[in-house]
Coordinates of C-alpha atoms in Angstrom, one line a residue:
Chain A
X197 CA -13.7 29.4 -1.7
X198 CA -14.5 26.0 -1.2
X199 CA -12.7 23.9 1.4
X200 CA -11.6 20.2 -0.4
X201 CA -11.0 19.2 3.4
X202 CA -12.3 21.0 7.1
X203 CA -10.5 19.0 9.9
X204 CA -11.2 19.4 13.5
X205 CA -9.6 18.0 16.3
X206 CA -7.9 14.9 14.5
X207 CA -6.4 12.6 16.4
X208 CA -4.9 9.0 15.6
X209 CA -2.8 6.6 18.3
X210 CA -1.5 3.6 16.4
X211 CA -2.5 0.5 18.2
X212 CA 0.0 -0.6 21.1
X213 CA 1.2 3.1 20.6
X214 CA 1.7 4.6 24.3
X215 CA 0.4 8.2 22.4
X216 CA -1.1 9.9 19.8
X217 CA 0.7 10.2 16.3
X218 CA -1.5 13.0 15.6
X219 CA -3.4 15.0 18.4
X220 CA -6.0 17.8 17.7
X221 CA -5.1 18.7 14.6
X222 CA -7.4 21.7 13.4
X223 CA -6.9 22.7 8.9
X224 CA -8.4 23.2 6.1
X225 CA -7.5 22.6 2.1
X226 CA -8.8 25.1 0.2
X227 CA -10.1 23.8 -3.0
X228 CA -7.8 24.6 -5.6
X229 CA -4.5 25.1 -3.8
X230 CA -1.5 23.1 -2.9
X231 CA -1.3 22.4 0.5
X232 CA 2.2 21.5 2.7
X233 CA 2.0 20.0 5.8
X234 CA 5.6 20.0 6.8
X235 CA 7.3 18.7 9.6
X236 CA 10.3 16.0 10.7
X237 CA 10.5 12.6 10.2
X238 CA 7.8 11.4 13.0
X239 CA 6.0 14.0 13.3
X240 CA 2.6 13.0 12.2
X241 CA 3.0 13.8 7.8
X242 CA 2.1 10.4 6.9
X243 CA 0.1 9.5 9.3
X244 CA -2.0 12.6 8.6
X245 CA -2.2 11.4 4.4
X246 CA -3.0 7.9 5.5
X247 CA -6.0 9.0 7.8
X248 CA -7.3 11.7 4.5
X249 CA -6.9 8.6 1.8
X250 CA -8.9 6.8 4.2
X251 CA -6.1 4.1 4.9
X252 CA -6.1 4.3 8.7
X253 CA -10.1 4.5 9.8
X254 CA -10.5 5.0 13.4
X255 CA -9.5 8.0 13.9
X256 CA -10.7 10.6 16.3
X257 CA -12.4 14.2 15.4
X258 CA -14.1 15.2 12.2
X259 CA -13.3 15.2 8.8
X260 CA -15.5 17.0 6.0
X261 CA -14.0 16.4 2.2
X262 CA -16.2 18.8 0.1
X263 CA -18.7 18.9 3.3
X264 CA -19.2 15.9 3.6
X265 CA -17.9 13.5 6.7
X266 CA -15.4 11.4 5.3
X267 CA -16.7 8.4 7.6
X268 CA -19.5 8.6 5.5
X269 CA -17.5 8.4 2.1
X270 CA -17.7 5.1 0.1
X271 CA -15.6 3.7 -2.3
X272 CA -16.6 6.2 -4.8
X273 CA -14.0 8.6 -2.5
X274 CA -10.7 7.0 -3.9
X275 CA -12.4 8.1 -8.1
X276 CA -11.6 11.5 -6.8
X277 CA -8.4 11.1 -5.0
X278 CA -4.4 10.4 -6.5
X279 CA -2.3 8.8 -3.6
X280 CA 1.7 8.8 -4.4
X281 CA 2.9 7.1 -1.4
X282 CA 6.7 7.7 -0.7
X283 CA 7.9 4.2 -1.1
X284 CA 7.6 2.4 -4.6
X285 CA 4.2 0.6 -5.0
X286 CA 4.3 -1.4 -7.8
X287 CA 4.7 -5.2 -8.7
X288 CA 8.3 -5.7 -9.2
X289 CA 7.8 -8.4 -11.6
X290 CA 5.4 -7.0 -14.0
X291 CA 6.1 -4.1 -16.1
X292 CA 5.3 -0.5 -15.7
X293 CA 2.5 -1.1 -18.3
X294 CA 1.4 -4.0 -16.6
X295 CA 1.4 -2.0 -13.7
X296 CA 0.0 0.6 -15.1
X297 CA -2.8 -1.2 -17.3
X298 CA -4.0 -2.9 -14.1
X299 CA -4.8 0.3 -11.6
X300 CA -6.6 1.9 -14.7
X301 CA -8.6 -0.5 -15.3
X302 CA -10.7 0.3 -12.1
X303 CA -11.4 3.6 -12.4
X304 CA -14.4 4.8 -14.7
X305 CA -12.5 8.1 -15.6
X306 CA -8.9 7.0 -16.4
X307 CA -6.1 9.8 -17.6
X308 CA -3.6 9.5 -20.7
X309 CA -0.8 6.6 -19.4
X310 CA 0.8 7.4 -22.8
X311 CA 1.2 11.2 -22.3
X312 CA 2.0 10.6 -18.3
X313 CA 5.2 8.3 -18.7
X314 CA 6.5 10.3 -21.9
X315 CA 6.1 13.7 -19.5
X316 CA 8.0 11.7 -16.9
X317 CA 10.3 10.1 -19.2
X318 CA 9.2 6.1 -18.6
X319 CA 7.7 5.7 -21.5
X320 CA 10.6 4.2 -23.6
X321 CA 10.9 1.9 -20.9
X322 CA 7.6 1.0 -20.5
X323 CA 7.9 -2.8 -21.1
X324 CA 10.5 -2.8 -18.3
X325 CA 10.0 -4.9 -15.3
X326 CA 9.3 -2.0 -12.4
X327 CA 11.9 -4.6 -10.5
X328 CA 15.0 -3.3 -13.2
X329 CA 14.1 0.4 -12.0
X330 CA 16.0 2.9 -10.8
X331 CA 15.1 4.3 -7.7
X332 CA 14.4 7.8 -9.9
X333 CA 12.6 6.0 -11.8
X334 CA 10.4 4.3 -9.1
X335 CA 9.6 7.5 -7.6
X336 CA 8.2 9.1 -11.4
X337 CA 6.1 6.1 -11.8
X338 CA 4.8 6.4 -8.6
X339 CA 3.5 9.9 -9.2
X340 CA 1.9 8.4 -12.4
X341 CA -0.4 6.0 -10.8
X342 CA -1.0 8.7 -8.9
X343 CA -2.4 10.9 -11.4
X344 CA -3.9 7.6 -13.8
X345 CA -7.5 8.7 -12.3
X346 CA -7.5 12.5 -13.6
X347 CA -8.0 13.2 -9.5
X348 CA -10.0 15.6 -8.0
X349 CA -7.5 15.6 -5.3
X350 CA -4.0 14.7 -5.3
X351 CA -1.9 13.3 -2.0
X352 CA 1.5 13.5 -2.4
X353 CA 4.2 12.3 -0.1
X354 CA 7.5 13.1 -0.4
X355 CA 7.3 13.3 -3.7
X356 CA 10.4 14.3 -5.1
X357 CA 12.6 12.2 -2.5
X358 CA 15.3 10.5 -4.9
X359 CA 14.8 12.5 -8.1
X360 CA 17.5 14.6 -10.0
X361 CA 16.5 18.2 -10.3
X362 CA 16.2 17.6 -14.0
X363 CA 13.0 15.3 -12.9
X364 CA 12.1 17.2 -9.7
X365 CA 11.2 20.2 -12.1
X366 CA 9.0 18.0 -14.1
X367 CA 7.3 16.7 -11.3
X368 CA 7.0 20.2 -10.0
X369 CA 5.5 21.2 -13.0
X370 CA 3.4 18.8 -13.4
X371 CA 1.7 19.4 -9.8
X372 CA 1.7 23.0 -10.5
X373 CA -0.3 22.6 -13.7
X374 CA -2.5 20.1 -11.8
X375 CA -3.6 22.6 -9.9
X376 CA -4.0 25.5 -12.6
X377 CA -6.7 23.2 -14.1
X378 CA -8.7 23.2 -10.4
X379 CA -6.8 20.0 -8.9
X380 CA -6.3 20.5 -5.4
X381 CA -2.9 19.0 -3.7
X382 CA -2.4 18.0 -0.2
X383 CA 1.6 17.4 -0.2
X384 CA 3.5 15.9 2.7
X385 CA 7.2 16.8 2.5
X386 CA 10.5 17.7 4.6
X387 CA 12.2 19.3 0.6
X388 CA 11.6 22.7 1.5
X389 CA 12.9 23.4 -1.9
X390 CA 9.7 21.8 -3.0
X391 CA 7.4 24.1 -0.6
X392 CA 9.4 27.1 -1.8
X393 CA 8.1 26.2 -5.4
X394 CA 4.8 24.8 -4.8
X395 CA 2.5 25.5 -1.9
X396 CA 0.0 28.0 -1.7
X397 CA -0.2 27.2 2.4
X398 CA 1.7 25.3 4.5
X399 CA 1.5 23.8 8.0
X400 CA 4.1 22.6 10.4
X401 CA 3.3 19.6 12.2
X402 CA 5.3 18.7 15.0
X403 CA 5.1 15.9 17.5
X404 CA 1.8 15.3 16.3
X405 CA 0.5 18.7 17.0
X406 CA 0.7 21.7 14.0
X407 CA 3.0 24.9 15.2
X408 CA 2.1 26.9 12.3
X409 CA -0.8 27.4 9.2
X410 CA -0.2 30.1 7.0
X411 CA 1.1 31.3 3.4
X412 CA 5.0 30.8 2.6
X413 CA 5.1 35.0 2.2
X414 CA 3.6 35.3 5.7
X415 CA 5.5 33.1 7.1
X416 CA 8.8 34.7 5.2
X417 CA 7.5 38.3 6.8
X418 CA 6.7 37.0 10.2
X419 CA 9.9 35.5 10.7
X420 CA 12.2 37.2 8.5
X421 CA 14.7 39.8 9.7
X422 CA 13.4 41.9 6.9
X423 CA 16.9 43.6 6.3
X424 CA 18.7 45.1 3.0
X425 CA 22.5 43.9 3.2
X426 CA 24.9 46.2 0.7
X427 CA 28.5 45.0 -0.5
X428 CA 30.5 47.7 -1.7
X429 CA 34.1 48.3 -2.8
X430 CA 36.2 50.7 0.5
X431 CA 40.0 51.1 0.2
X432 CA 40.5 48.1 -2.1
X433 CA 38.5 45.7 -0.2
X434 CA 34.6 44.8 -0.1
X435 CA 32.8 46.3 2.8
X436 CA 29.1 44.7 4.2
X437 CA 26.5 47.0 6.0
X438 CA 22.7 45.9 6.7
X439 CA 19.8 48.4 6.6
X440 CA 16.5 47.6 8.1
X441 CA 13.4 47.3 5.3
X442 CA 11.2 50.0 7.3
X443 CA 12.0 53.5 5.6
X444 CA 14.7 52.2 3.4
X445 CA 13.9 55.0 0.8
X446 CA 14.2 57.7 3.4
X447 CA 17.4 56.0 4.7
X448 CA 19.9 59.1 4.3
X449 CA 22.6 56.7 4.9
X450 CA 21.4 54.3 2.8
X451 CA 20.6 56.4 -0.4
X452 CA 24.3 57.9 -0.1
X453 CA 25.6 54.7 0.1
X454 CA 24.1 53.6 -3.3
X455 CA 25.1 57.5 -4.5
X456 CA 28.6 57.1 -3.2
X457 CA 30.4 54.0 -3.6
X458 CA 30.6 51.1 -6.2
X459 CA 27.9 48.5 -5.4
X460 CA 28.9 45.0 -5.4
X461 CA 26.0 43.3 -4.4
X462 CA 22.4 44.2 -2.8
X463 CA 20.4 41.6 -1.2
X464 CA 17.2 41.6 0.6
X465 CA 17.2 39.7 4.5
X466 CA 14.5 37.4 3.3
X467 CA 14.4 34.2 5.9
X468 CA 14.3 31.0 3.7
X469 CA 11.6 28.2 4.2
X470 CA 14.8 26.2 5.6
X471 CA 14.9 29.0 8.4
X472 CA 11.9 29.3 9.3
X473 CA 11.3 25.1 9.5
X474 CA 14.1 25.0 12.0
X475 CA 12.7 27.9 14.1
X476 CA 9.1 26.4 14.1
X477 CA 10.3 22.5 14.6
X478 CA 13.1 23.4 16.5
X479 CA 14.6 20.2 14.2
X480 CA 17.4 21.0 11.6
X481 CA 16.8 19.8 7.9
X482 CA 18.2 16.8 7.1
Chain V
X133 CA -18.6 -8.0 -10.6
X134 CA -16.5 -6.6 -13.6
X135 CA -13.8 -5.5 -10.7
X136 CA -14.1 -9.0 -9.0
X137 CA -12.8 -10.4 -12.3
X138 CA -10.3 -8.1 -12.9
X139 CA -8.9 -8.5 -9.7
X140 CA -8.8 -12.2 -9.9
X141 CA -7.0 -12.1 -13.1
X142 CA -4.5 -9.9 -11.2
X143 CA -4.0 -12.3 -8.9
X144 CA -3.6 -15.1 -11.3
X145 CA -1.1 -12.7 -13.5
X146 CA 1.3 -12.3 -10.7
X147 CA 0.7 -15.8 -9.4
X148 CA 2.3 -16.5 -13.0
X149 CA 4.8 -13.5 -12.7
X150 CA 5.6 -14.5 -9.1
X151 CA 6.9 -18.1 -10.6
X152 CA 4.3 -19.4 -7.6
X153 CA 1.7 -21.3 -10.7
X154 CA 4.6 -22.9 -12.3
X155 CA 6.4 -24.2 -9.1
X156 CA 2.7 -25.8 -7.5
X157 CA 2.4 -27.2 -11.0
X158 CA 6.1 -28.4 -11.1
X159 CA 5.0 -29.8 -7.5
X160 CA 1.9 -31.7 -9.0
X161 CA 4.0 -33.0 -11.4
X162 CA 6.4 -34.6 -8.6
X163 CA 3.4 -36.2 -7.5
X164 CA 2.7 -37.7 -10.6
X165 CA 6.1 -39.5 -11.0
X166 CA 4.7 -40.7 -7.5
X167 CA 2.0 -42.6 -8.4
X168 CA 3.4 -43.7 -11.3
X169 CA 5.7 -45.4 -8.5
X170 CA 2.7 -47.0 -6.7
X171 CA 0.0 -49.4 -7.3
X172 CA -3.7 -48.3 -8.2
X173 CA -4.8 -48.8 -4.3
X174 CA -1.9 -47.0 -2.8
X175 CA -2.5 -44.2 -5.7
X176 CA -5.8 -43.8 -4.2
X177 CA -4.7 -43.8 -0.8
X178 CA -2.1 -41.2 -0.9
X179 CA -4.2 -38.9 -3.4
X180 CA -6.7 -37.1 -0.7
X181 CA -3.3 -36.6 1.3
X182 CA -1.4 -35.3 -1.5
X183 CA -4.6 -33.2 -2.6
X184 CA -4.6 -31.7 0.7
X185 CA -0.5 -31.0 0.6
X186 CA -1.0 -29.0 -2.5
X187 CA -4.4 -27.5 -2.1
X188 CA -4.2 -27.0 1.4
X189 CA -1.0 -26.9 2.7
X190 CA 0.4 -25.1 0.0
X191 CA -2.5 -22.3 -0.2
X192 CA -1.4 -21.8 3.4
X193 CA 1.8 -21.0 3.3
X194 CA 1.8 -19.2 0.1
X195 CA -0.9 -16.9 1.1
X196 CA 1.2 -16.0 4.3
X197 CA 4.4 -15.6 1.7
X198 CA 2.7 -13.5 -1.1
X199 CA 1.1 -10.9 1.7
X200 CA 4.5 -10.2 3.2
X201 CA 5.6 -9.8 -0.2
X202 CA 2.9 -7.8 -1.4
X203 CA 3.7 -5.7 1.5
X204 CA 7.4 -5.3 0.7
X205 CA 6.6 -4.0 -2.8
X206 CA 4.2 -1.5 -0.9
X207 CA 1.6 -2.7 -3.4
X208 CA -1.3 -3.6 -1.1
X209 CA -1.3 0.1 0.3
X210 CA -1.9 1.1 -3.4
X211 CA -4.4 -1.6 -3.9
X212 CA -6.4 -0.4 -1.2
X213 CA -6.8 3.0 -2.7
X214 CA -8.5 1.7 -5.4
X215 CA -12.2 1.7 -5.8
X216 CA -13.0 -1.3 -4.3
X217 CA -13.8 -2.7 -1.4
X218 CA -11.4 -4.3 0.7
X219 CA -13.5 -8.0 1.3
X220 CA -13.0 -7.8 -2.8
X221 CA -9.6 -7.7 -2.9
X222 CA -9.9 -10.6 -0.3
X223 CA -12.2 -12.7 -2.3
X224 CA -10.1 -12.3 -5.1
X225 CA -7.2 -13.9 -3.3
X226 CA -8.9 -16.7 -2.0
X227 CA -10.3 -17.2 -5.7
X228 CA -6.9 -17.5 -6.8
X229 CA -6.1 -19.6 -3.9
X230 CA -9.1 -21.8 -4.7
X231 CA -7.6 -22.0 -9.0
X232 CA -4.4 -23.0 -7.4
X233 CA -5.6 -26.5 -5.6
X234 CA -8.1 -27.0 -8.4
X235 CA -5.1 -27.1 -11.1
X236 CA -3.4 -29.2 -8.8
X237 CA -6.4 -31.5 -8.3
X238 CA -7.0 -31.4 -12.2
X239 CA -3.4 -32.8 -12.4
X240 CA -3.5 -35.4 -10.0
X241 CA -6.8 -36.6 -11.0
X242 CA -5.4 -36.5 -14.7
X243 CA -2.5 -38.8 -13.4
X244 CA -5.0 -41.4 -11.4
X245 CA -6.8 -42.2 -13.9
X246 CA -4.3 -42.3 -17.1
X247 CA -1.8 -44.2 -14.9
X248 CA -4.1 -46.4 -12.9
X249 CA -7.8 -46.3 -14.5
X250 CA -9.1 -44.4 -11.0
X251 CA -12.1 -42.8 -11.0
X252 CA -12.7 -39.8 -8.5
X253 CA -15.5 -38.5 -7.4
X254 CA -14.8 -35.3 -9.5
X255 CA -17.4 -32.8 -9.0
X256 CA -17.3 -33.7 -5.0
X257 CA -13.4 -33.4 -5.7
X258 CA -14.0 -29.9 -7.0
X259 CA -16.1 -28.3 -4.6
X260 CA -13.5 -29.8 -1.2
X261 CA -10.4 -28.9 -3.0
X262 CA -11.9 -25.7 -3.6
X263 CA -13.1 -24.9 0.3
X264 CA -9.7 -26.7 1.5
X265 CA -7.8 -23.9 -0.4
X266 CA -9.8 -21.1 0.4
X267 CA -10.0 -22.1 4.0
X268 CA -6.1 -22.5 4.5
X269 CA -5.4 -19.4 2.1
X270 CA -7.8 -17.9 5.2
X271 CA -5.5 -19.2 7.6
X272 CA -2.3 -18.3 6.2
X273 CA -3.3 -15.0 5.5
X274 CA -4.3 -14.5 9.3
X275 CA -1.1 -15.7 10.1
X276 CA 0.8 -13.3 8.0
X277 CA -1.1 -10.7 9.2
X278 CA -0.2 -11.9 13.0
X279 CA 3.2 -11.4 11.9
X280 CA 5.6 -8.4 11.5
X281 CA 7.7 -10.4 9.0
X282 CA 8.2 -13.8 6.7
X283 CA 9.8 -15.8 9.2
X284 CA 7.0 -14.8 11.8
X285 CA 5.2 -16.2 9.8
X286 CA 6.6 -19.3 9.0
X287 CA 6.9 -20.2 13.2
X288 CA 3.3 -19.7 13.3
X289 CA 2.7 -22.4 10.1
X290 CA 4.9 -25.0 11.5
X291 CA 2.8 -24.6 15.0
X292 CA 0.1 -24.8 12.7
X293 CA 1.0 -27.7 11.8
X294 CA 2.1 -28.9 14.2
X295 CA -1.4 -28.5 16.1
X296 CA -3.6 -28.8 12.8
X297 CA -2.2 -32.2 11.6
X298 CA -1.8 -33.7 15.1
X299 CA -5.6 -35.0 15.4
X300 CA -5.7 -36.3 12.2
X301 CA -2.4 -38.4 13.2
X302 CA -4.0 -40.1 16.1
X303 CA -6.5 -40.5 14.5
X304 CA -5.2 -42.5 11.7
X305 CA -2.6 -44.5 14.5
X306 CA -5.7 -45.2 16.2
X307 CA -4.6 -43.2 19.5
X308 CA -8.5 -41.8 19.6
X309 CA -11.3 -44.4 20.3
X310 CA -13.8 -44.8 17.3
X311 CA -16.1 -43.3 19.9
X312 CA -14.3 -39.8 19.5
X313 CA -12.7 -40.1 16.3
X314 CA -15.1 -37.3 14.9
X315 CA -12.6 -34.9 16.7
X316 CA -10.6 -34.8 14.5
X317 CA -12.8 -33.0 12.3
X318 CA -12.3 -30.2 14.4
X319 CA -8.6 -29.7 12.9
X320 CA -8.7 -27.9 9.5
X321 CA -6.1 -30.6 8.6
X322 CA -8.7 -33.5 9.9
X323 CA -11.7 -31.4 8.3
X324 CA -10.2 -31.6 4.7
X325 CA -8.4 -34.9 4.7
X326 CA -11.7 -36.3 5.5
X327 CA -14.1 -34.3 3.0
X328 CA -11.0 -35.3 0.3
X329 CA -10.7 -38.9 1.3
X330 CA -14.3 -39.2 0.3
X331 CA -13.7 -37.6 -2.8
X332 CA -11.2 -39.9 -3.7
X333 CA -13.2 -43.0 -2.6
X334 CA -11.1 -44.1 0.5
X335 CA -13.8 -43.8 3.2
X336 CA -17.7 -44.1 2.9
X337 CA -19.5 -41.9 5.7
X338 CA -21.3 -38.8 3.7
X339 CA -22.1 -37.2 6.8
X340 CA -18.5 -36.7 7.8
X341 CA -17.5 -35.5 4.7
X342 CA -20.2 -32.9 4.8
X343 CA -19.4 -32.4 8.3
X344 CA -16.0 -31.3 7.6
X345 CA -16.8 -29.9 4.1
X346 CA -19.3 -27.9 6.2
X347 CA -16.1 -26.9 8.9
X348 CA -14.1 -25.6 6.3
X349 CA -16.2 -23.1 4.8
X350 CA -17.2 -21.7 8.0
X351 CA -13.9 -21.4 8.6
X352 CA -13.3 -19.6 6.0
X353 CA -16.2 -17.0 6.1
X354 CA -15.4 -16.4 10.0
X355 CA -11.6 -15.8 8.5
X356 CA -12.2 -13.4 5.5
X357 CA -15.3 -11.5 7.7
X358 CA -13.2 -10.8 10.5
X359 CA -9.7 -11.2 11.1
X360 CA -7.9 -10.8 8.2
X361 CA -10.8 -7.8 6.4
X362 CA -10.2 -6.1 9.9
X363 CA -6.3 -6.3 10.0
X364 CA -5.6 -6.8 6.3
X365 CA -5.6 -3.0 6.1
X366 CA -3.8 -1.8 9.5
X367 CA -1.1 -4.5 8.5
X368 CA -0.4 -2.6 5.3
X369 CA -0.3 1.0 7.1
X370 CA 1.4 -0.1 9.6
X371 CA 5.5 0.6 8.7

């Protein structure tokens, strides 16, 4: 497979900064996936985006985007990339069409603006000033400049901070079909709801430096207590009792549980994403 | 080329959006009642300073106010993910900045000669309203980009000020000998004042005109080229 990005020893130290945001930071993106770099506030997300969109130059180490170095990118890079930055970007006094209308107009290859507000639900308020919107609403047009290029690439930060769930799971789906149709997605979050849903691979970044690369499933395995926890009805009360995964369908014990008494519930020990943040940052989430 | 213009028009869109055409207009238009006020010498006398309040003065401080506003909305972050290149984006501002003190000189040159029959220099007019606006839209921008926030920025104007206008003072007061009265060129303020008081007829020396005209567009390239194209884009990643 491809790699969209091979970094190596990336390093950044904002100027007047006593140290490094980012230090050594060693990943790939697989072309084609979603990719989470996770971490707490501070930790070297953004900072991370800013340097892949190009935004922050002098940074230390190597970056190749489809093999080539990124230094060595023109302005040709930013037809391939979508950037939905955290923070509203627009021009609070014109409208989202103006808004709209005006980014487009730069890009040789432009998407549907129509089909991209309806999905997100802006389009009936289209000829609003980006100044009246909610904050919800901020955030969904955001992710629709984002996507106004049809992007090779897509950065996403934080991008479903502020959103009902109603809108979340548009969003969601919307990156999740991005990448069904090739679109690779380099998504910078603390949701862990979101990595749960979306990302193929996810790294932890913390204090500049990443703790963890890997798949949310091998993450789950390597750091859940792979248990099978059994409510069941004893003398007019519910009783608990945890198994351990390994041999479960030899477990003697087990097996006459499930033959013997009335089964409330049954639940697997799988660690959560939550879990396994606050072991790897050591920070809880917020 | 085609984004050049595009980006321009943006400029001049939000300039409109922004209320910031309308209120330098509304401004020009304060100057007219002025010399309606005066007599045709005094007109011509006060134009070239009032050319270089709005076309100068004014590109100044709104360059410095639109960047930190810009910066507010976020929207220079996304305007630097766009195809182009930065020194574009840049030119496009001071373009607008230029169409700014040109409307404004339009205006008053409208006024002089309706109200008092006064005949500028107009394509001279032109060309040192337009390096006057790009040069101080130069300065204001570096100034913003100097400064974390607004009212930064607004110290650093009134020093500039302060500093730029203080030659040209002396000058005028006479507190510099003829000898070394070409110093005052130096100032951007003494630099445009003089290139737009030959415009406007008020003093005869071609070679000081130039001189300054000359000042202020090398002030402007040194501005664009390095300060502000090398900080314009930290500023806006900075949080």
């Amino acid at each position: 497979m491809t790699n969209a990005f091979t970094v190596k020893n990336l390093s950044y130290r904002y100027p007047k900064a006593k140290q490094d945001a980012v230090a050594g930071l060693d990943f790939e993106v697989r072309e084609g996936e979603i990719f989470g770099l996770l971490g707490p506030s501070g930790a070297g997300k953004s900072t991370t985006q800013k340097i892949l969109t190009k935004l922050l130059e002098d940074y230390r180490g190597s970056i190749q985007c489809f093999g080539q170095d990124l230094r060595q990118t023109g302005k040709a890079y930013y037809e391939q990339i979508g950037v939905g930055f955290e923070m509203p970007v627009h021009f609070t006094k014109l409208t989202a069409m103006e808004n709209m209308n005006f980014f487009r107009g730069f890009y040789t290859k432009g998407a549907d603006v129509q089909a991209l507000l309806t999905r997100v639900g802006l389009w009936e308020y289209r000829d609003v000033r980006v100044g009246e919107y909610s904050k919800g609403m901020k955030v969904r047009l955001n992710f629709v400049r984002a996507m106004l290029n049809a992007p090779r690439i897509l950065f996403l930060d934080e991008v479903t901070n502020g959103l009902d769930p109603a809108n979340a799971r548009i969003i969601k789906d919307m990156i999740a079909e991005f990448r069904q149709g090739g679109g690779t997605v380099f998504l910078t979050t603390h949701l862990m709801s979101d990595v749960e849903q979306l990302c193929d691979r996810v790294a932890f970044c913390v204090q500049g430096k990443l703790a963890e690369v890997s798949t949310p499933r091998e993450l789950k395995l390597r750091y859940g207590s792979r248990m099978v926890t059994v409510e069941y009805r004893e003398a007019g009360g519910v009783e608990r009792r945890s198994f351990p995964m390994e041999g479960i369908g030899a477990n003697a014990e087990f097996l006459s549980l499930l033959r013997e008494k009335e089964i409330e519930t049954l639940h697997s020990g799988e660690t959560s994403m939550e879990d396994i943040f606050i072991r790897v940052t050591g920070v809880k989430v917020a | 080329m085609n984004a050049l213009i595009k980006l321009f028009k943006g400029e001049m869109k939000r300039m409109a959006s922004y209320k910031i055409l309308p209120v330098a207009l509304g401004t020009s238009l304060i100057w007219v009642g002025l010399f309606a006020l005066l007599s045709a010498m005094e007109s011509r006398r006060f134009a070239s300073l009032l050319l270089y309040t709005d076309s100068g003065l004014m590109s100044l401080l709104l360059a410095g106010a639109f960047h930190h506003l810009e910066r507010t909305d976020g929207t220079v972050k996304t305007m630097l993910v766009l195809p182009v290149p930065t020194g574009m984006i840049l030119l496009a501002k001071a373009m607008a900045a230029a169409v700014l003190g040109l409307l404004s000189a339009l205006v008053l040159s409208l006024a002089l000669f309706f109200l008092h029959g006064i005949r500028l220099d107009y394509p001279l007019l032109a060309l040192f309203t337009l390096l006057t606006a790009a040069a101080h839209a130069g300065i204001g921008l570096a100034l913003a980009l100097r400064s974390r926030d607004f009212s930064a920025t607004l110290g650093w104007v009134m020093l500039f000020m302060l500093l730029s206008l203080l030659p040209v003072i002396l000058d005028l007061t006479g507190a510099i000998p003829e000898s070394l009265s070409w110093t005052a060129l130096l100032s951007p303020s003494g630099a445009a004042t003089e290139a737009l008081d030959y415009a406007a007829g008020n003093v005869s020396d071609p070679l000081r005109a130039a001189l300054g005209a000359g000042w202020l567009a090398l002030i402007a390239l040194i501005l664009y080229r390095f300060p502000v194209l090398r900080l314009f884009r930290r500023h806006a990643c900075v949080e």
